Short mmCIF file of C-alpha atoms and ligand atoms in Angstrom, two decimals:
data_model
loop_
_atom_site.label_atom_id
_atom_site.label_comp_id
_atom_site.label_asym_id
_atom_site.label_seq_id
_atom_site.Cartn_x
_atom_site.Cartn_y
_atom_site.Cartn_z
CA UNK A 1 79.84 74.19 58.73
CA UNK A 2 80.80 74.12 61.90
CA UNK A 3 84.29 76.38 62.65
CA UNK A 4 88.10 75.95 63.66
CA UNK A 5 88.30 76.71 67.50
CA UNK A 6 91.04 77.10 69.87
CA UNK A 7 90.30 74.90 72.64
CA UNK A 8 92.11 73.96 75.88
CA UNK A 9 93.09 70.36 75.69
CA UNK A 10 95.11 70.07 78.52
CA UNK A 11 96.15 72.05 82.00
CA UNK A 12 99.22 71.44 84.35
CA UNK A 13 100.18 73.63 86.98
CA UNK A 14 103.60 73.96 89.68
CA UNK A 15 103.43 75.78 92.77
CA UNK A 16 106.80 76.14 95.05
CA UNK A 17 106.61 73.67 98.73
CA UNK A 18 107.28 76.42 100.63
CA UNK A 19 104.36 78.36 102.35
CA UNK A 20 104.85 82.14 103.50
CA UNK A 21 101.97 82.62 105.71
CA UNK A 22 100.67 86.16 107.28
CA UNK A 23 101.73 84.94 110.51
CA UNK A 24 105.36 84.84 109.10
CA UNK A 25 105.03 88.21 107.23
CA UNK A 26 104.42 90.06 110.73
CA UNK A 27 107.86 89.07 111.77
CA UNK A 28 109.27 90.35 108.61
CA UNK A 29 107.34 93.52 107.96
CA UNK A 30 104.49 95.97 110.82
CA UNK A 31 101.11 93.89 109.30
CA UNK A 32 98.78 91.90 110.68
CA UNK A 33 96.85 88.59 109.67
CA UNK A 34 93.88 90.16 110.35
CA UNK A 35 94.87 93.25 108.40
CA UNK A 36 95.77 91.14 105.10
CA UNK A 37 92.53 88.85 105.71
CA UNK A 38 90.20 91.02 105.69
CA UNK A 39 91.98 93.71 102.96
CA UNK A 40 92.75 90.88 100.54
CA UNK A 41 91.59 87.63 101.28
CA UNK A 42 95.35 86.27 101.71
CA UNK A 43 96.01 83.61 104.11
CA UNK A 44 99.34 81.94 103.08
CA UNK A 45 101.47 82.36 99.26
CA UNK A 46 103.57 79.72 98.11
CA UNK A 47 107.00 80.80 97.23
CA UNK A 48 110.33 79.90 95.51
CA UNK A 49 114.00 79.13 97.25
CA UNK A 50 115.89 82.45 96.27
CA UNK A 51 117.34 82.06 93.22
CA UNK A 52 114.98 79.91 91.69
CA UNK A 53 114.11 80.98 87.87
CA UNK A 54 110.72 81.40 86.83
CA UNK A 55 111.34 78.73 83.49
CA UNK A 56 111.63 75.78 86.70
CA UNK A 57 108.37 76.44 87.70
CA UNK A 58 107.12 76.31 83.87
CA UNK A 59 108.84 73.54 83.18
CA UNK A 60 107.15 70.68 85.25
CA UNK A 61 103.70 72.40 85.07
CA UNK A 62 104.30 72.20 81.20
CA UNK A 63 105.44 68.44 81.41
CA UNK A 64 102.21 67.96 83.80
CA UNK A 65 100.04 69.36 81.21
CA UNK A 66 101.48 67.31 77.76
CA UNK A 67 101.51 64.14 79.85
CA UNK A 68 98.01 64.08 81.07
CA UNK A 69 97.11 64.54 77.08
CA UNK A 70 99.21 61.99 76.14
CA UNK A 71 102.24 63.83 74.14
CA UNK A 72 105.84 64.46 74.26
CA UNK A 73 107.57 68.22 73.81
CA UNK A 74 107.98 67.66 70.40
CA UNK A 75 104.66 68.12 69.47
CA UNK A 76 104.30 71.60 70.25
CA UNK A 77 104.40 74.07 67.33
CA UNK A 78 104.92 77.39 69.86
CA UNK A 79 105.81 78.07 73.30
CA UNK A 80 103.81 81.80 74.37
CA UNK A 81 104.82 82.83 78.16
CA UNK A 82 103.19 85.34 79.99
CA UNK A 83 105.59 86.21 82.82
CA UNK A 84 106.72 89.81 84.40
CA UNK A 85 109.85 87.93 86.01
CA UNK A 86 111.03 86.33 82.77
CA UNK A 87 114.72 84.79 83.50
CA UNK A 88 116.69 87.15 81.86
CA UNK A 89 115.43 90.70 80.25
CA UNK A 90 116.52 88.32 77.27
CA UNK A 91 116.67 86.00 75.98
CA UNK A 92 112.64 85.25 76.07
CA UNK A 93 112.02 83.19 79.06
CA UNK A 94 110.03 81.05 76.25
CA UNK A 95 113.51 80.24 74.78
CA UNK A 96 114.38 78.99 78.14
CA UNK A 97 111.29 76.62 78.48
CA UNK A 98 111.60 75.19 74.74
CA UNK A 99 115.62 74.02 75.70
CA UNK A 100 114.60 72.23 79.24
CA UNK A 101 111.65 71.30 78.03
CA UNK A 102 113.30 69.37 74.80
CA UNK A 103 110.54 71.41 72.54
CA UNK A 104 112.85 70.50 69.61
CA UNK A 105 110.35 71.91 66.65
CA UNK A 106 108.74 74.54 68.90
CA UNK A 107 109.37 78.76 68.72
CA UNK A 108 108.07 80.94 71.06
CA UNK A 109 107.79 84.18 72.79
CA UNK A 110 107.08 86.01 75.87
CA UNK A 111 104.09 88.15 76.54
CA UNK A 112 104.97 91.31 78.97
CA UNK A 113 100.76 92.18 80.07
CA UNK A 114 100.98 91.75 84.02
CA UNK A 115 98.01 90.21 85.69
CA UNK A 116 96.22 90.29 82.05
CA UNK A 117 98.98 87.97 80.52
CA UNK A 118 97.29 85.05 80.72
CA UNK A 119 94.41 86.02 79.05
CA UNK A 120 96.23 88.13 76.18
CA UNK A 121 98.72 84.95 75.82
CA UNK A 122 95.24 82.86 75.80
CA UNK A 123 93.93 84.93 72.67
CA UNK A 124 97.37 85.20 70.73
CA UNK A 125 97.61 80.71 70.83
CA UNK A 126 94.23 80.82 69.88
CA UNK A 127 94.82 83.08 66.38
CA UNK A 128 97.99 80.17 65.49
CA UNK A 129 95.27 77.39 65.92
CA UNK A 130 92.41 79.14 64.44
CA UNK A 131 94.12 80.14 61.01
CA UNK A 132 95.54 76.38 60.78
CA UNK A 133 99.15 78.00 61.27
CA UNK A 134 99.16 75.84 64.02
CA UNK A 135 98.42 72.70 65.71
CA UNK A 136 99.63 72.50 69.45
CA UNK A 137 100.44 76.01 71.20
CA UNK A 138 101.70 75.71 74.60
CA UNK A 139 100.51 79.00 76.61
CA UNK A 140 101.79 79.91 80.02
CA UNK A 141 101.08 82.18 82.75
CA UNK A 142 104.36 82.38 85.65
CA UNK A 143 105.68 84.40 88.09
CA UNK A 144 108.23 84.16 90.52
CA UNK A 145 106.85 87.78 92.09
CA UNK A 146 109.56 87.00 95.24
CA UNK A 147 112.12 87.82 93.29
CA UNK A 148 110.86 91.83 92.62
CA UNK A 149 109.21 91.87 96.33
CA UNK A 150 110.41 94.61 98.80
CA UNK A 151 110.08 92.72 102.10
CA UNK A 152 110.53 96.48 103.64
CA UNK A 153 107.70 97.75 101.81
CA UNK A 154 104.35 96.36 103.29
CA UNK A 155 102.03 97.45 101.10
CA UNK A 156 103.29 95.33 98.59
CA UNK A 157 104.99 92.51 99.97
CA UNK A 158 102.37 90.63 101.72
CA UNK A 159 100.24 90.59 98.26
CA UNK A 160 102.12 88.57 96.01
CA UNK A 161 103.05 85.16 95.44
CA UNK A 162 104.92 82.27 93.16
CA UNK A 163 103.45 79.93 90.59
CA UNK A 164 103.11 78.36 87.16
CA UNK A 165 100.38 77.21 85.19
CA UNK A 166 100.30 76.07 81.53
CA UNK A 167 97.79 74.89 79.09
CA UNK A 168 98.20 73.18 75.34
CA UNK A 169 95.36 74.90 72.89
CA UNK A 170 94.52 72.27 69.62
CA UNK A 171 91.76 72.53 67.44
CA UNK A 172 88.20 71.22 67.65
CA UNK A 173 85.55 71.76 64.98
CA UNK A 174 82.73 70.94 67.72
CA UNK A 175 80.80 73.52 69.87
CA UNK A 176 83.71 74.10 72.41
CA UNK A 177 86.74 76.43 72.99
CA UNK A 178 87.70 79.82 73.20
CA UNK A 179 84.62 81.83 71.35
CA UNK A 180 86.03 85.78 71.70
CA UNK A 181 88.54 87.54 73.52
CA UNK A 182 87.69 92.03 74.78
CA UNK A 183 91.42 93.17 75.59
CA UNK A 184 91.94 97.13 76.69
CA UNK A 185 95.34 99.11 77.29
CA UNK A 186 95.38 102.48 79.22
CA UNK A 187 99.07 103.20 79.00
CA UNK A 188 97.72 106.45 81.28
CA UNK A 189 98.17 103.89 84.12
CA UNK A 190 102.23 102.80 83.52
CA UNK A 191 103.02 105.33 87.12
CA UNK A 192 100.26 103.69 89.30
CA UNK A 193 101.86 100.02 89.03
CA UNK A 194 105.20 99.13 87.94
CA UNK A 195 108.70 98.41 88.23
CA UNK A 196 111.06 101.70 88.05
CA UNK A 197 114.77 100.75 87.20
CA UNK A 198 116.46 98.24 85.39
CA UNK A 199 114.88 98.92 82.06
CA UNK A 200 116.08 101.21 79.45
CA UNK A 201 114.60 104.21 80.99
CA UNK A 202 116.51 104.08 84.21
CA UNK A 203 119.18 101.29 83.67
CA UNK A 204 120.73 99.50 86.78
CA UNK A 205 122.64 101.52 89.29
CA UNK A 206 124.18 101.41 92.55
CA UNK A 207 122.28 104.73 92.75
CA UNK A 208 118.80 103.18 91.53
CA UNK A 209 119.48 99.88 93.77
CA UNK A 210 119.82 101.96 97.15
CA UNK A 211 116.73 103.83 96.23
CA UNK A 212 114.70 100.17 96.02
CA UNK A 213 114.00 101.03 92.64
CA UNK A 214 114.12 97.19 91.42
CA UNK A 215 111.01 96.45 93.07
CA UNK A 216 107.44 96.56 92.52
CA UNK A 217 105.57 100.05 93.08
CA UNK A 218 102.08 99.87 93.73
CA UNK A 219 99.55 102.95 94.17
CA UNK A 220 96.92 99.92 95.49
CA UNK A 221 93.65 102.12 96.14
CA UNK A 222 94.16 103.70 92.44
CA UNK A 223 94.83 100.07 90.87
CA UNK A 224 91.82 98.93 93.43
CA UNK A 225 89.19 101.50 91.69
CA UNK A 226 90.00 101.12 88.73
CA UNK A 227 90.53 97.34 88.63
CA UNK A 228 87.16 97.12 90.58
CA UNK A 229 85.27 99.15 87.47
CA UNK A 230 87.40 97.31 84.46
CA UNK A 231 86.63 94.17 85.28
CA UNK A 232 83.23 94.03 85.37
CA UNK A 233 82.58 96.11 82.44
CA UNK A 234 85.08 94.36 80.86
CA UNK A 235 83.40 90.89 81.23
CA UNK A 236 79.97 92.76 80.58
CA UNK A 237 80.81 94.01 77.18
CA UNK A 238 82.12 90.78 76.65
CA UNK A 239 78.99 88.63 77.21
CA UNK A 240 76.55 91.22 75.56
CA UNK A 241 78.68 91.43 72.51
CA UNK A 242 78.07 87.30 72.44
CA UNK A 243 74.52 87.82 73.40
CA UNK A 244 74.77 86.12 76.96
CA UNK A 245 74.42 87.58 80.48
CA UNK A 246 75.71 87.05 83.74
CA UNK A 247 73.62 84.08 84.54
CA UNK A 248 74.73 82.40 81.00
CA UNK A 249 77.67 82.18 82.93
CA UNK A 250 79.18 78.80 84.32
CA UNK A 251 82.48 79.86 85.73
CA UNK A 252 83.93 83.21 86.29
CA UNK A 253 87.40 82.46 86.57
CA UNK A 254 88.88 85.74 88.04
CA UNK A 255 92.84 87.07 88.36
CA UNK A 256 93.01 86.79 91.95
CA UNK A 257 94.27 90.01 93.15
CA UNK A 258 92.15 91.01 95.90
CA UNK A 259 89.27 88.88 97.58
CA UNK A 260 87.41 92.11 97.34
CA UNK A 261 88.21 93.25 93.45
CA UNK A 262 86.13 89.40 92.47
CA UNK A 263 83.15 90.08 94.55
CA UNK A 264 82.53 93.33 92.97
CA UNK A 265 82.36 91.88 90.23
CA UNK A 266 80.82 88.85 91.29
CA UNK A 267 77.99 90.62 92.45
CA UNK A 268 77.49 92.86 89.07
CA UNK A 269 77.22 89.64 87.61
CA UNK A 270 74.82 88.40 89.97
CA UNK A 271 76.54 84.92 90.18
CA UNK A 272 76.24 82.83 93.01
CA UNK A 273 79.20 81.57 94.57
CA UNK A 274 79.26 78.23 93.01
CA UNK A 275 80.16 80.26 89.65
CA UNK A 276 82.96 81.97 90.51
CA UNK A 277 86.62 80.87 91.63
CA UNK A 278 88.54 82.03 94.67
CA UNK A 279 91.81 80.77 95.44
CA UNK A 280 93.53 83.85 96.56
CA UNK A 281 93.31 82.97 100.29
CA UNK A 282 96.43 80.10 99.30
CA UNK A 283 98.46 81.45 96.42
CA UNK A 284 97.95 84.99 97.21
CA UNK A 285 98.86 87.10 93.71
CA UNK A 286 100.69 85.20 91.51
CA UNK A 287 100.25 87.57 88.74
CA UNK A 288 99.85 86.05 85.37
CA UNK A 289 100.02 82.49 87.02
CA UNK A 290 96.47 83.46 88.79
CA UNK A 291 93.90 82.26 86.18
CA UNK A 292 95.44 78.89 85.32
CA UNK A 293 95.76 78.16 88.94
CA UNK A 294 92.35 79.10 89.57
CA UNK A 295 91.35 76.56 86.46
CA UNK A 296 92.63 74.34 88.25
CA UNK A 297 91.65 74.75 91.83
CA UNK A 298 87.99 74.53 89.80
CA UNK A 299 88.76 70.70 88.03
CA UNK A 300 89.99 69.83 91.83
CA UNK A 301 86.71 70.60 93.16
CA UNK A 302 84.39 69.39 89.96
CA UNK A 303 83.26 72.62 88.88
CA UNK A 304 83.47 72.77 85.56
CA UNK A 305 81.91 70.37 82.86
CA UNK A 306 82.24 70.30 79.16
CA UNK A 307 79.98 72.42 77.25
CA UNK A 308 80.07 74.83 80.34
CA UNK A 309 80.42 78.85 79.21
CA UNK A 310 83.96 79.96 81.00
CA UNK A 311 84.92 83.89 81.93
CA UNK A 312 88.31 84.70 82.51
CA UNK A 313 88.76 87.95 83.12
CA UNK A 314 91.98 89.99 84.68
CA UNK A 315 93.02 93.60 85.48
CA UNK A 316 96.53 94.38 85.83
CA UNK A 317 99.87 96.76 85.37
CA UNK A 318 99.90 98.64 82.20
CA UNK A 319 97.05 99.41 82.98
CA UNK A 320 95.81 96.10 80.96
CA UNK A 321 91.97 94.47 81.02
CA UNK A 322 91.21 91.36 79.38
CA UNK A 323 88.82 88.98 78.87
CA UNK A 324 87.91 85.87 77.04
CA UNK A 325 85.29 83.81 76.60
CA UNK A 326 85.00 80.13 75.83
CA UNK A 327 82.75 76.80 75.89
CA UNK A 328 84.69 74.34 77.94
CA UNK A 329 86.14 71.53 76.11
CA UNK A 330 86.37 68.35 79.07
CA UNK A 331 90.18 67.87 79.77
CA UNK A 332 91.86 64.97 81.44
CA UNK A 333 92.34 65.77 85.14
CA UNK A 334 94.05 63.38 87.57
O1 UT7 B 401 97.17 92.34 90.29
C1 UT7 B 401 97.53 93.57 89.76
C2 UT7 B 401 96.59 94.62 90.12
N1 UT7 B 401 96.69 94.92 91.53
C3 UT7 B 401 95.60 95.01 92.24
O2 UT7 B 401 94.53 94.75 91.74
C4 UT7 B 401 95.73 95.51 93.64
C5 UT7 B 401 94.65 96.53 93.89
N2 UT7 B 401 94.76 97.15 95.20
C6 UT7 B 401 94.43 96.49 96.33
O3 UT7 B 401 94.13 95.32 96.32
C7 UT7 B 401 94.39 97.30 97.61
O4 UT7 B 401 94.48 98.66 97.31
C8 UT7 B 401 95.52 96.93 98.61
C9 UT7 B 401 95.26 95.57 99.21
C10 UT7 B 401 96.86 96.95 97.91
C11 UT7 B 401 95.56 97.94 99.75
O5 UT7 B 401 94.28 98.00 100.40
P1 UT7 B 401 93.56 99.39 100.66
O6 UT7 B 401 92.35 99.08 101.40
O7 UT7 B 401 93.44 100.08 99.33
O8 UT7 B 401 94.60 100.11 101.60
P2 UT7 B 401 95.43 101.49 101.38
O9 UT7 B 401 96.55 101.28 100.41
O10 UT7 B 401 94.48 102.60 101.13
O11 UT7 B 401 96.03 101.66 102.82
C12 UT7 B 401 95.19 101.80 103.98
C13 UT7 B 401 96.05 101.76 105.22
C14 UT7 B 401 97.28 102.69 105.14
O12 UT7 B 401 97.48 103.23 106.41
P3 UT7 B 401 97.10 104.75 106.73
O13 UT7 B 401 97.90 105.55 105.75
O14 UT7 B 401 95.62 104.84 106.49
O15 UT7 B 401 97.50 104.90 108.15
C15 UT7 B 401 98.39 101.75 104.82
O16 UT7 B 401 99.65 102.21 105.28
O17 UT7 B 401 96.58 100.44 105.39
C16 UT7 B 401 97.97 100.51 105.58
N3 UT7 B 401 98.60 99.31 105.06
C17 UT7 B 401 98.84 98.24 105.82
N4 UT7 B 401 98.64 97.97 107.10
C18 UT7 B 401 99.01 96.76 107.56
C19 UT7 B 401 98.97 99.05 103.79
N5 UT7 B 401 99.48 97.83 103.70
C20 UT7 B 401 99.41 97.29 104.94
C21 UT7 B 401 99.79 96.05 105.49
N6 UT7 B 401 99.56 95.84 106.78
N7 UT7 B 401 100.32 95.08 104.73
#
């Protein structure tokens, strides 16, 4: 008897107009373009109007996504967003999305996993489908990084950028969707990547604004090695645990963090670059947003057919690894 999968059904995605290029970020900060090229693989990140909230970036890749399936907002069962700039602290950022959207019989909740929210979010909308809770899940990955950017801090500034990307999970009882998940936490990494004040450790102060603590703090060559080593031993495990190997693999659909960070792994794997995704050079790091986007740059350029084996696979703040596997189900793409 064949079994209940999760599969992805449908995929929409918003990125802001406006283009912040490294030609722009040497007026603003002491970098270069060649500097951010060839440490990153960043060309140009889109990003918001200040003051935009991340939920109006969900929103119209959300109504992208249920109209190229064919279905209003009141089919979803659950809302999940993965975000590290929700709204508000609270209310969810997933409450947010299920008012504009008009998700009248949908709850929901936000996943706080960094870069590896996607993937995390991914596996959680997959249990609601695969124990019949559930029949439509709405899963989203979105940032609006701009908003937590020092633009006086280069080593972090010139990495990040805005974006939205949602997909609806349903259930198929053929040989497609998501087949197993490998998540890992290493709390041991919270001081290496993170964002000091404004939580209930160090609440907001004038005190804690002066010091820039309401930014994101990055110890980059300790999040590069380690990022580096997790994620290919993290998609490793992954495929031997399913009996595959690297050249099972169709698509290796990477967080895009650094150019640098998917090569390693690319080249563990021993894929070819046909397999593996790399959109980093336009959208820069758009933190949980990165592997939806990256799905998608891959149905603009034909790359993935149903039946195809799919990696995702992200490192991020926490520290947090992830992984999932899955058999691609065919989606409408237009
Ligand atoms: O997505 C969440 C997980 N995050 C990541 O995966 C990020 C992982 N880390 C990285 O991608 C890299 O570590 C960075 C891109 C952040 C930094 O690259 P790096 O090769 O590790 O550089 P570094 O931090 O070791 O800095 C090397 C030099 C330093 O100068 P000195 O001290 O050697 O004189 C930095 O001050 O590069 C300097 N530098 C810059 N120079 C020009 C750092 N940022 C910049 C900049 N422009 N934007």
């Amino acid at each position: 008897m064949s079994q209940r999968r999760a599969c992805i059904t449908a995929l929409g995605t918003c990125v802001p107009e406006r283009v912040l290029t490294n030609a722009d970020l040497e007026g603003i900060v002491d970098t270069s373009d060649e500097w951010i090229r060839t440490r990153t693989g960043i060309e140009r990140r889109h990003v918001v109007e200040p003051g935009t909230p991340t939920s109006d970036l969900i929103v119209p890749a959300a109504r992208e996504a249920l109209r190229r399936r064919g279905l209003g907002p009141e089919s979803l069962d659950l809302i999940i967003v993965a975000t590290v700039t929700p709204d508000m602290i609270f209310p969810a950022t997933a409450c947010i999305v299920q008012d504009k959207l008009g998700a009248s019989r949908a709850w929901g909740f936000d996943v706080s996993a960094a870069c590896s929210g996607f993937p995390y979010a991914l596996t959680m909308g997959a249990q609601f489908i695969q124990t019949g809770a559930h029949r439509r899940v709405l899963v989203v990955g979105a940032d609006v990084m701009t908003s937590i950017l020092d633009y006086e801090d280069r080593k972090t500034c010139v990495l990040f950028g805005d974006g939205a990307g949602a997909v609806l999970l349903e259930p198929r009882e053929d040989e497609t969707g998501i087949l197993d998940f490998s998540h890992q936490v290493d709390g041991s990494g919270a001081c290496y990547l993170n964002l000091p004040a404004g939580g209930s450790q160090r609440p907001a102060t004038h005190e804690t604004v002066d010091q820039r603590l309401h930014y994101v703090h990055q110890q980059g060559a300790h999040v590069f090695k380690y990022a580096v080593r997790k994620f290919a031993e993290s998609a490793e495990q992954l495929l031997l645990r399913n009996d595959f190997t690297g050249t099972d693999v169709d698509l290796f659909v990477a967080h895009q963090a650094n150019i640098r960070i998917i090569e390693a792994a690319q080249q563990r794997m021993g894929l070819p670059d046909s397999k593996v995704v790399k959109n980093i050079n336009e959208y820069g790091n758009t933190t949980a947003a990165t592997i939806p986007l990256a799905l998608a740059t891959a149905l603009d350029e034909k790359r993935v057919d149903r039946g195809d084996l799919v990696l995702l696979t992200a490192v991020g703040a926490g520290f947090t690894v992830g992984s999932v596997l899955l058999r691609w189900s065919g989606i409408a793409w237009d």
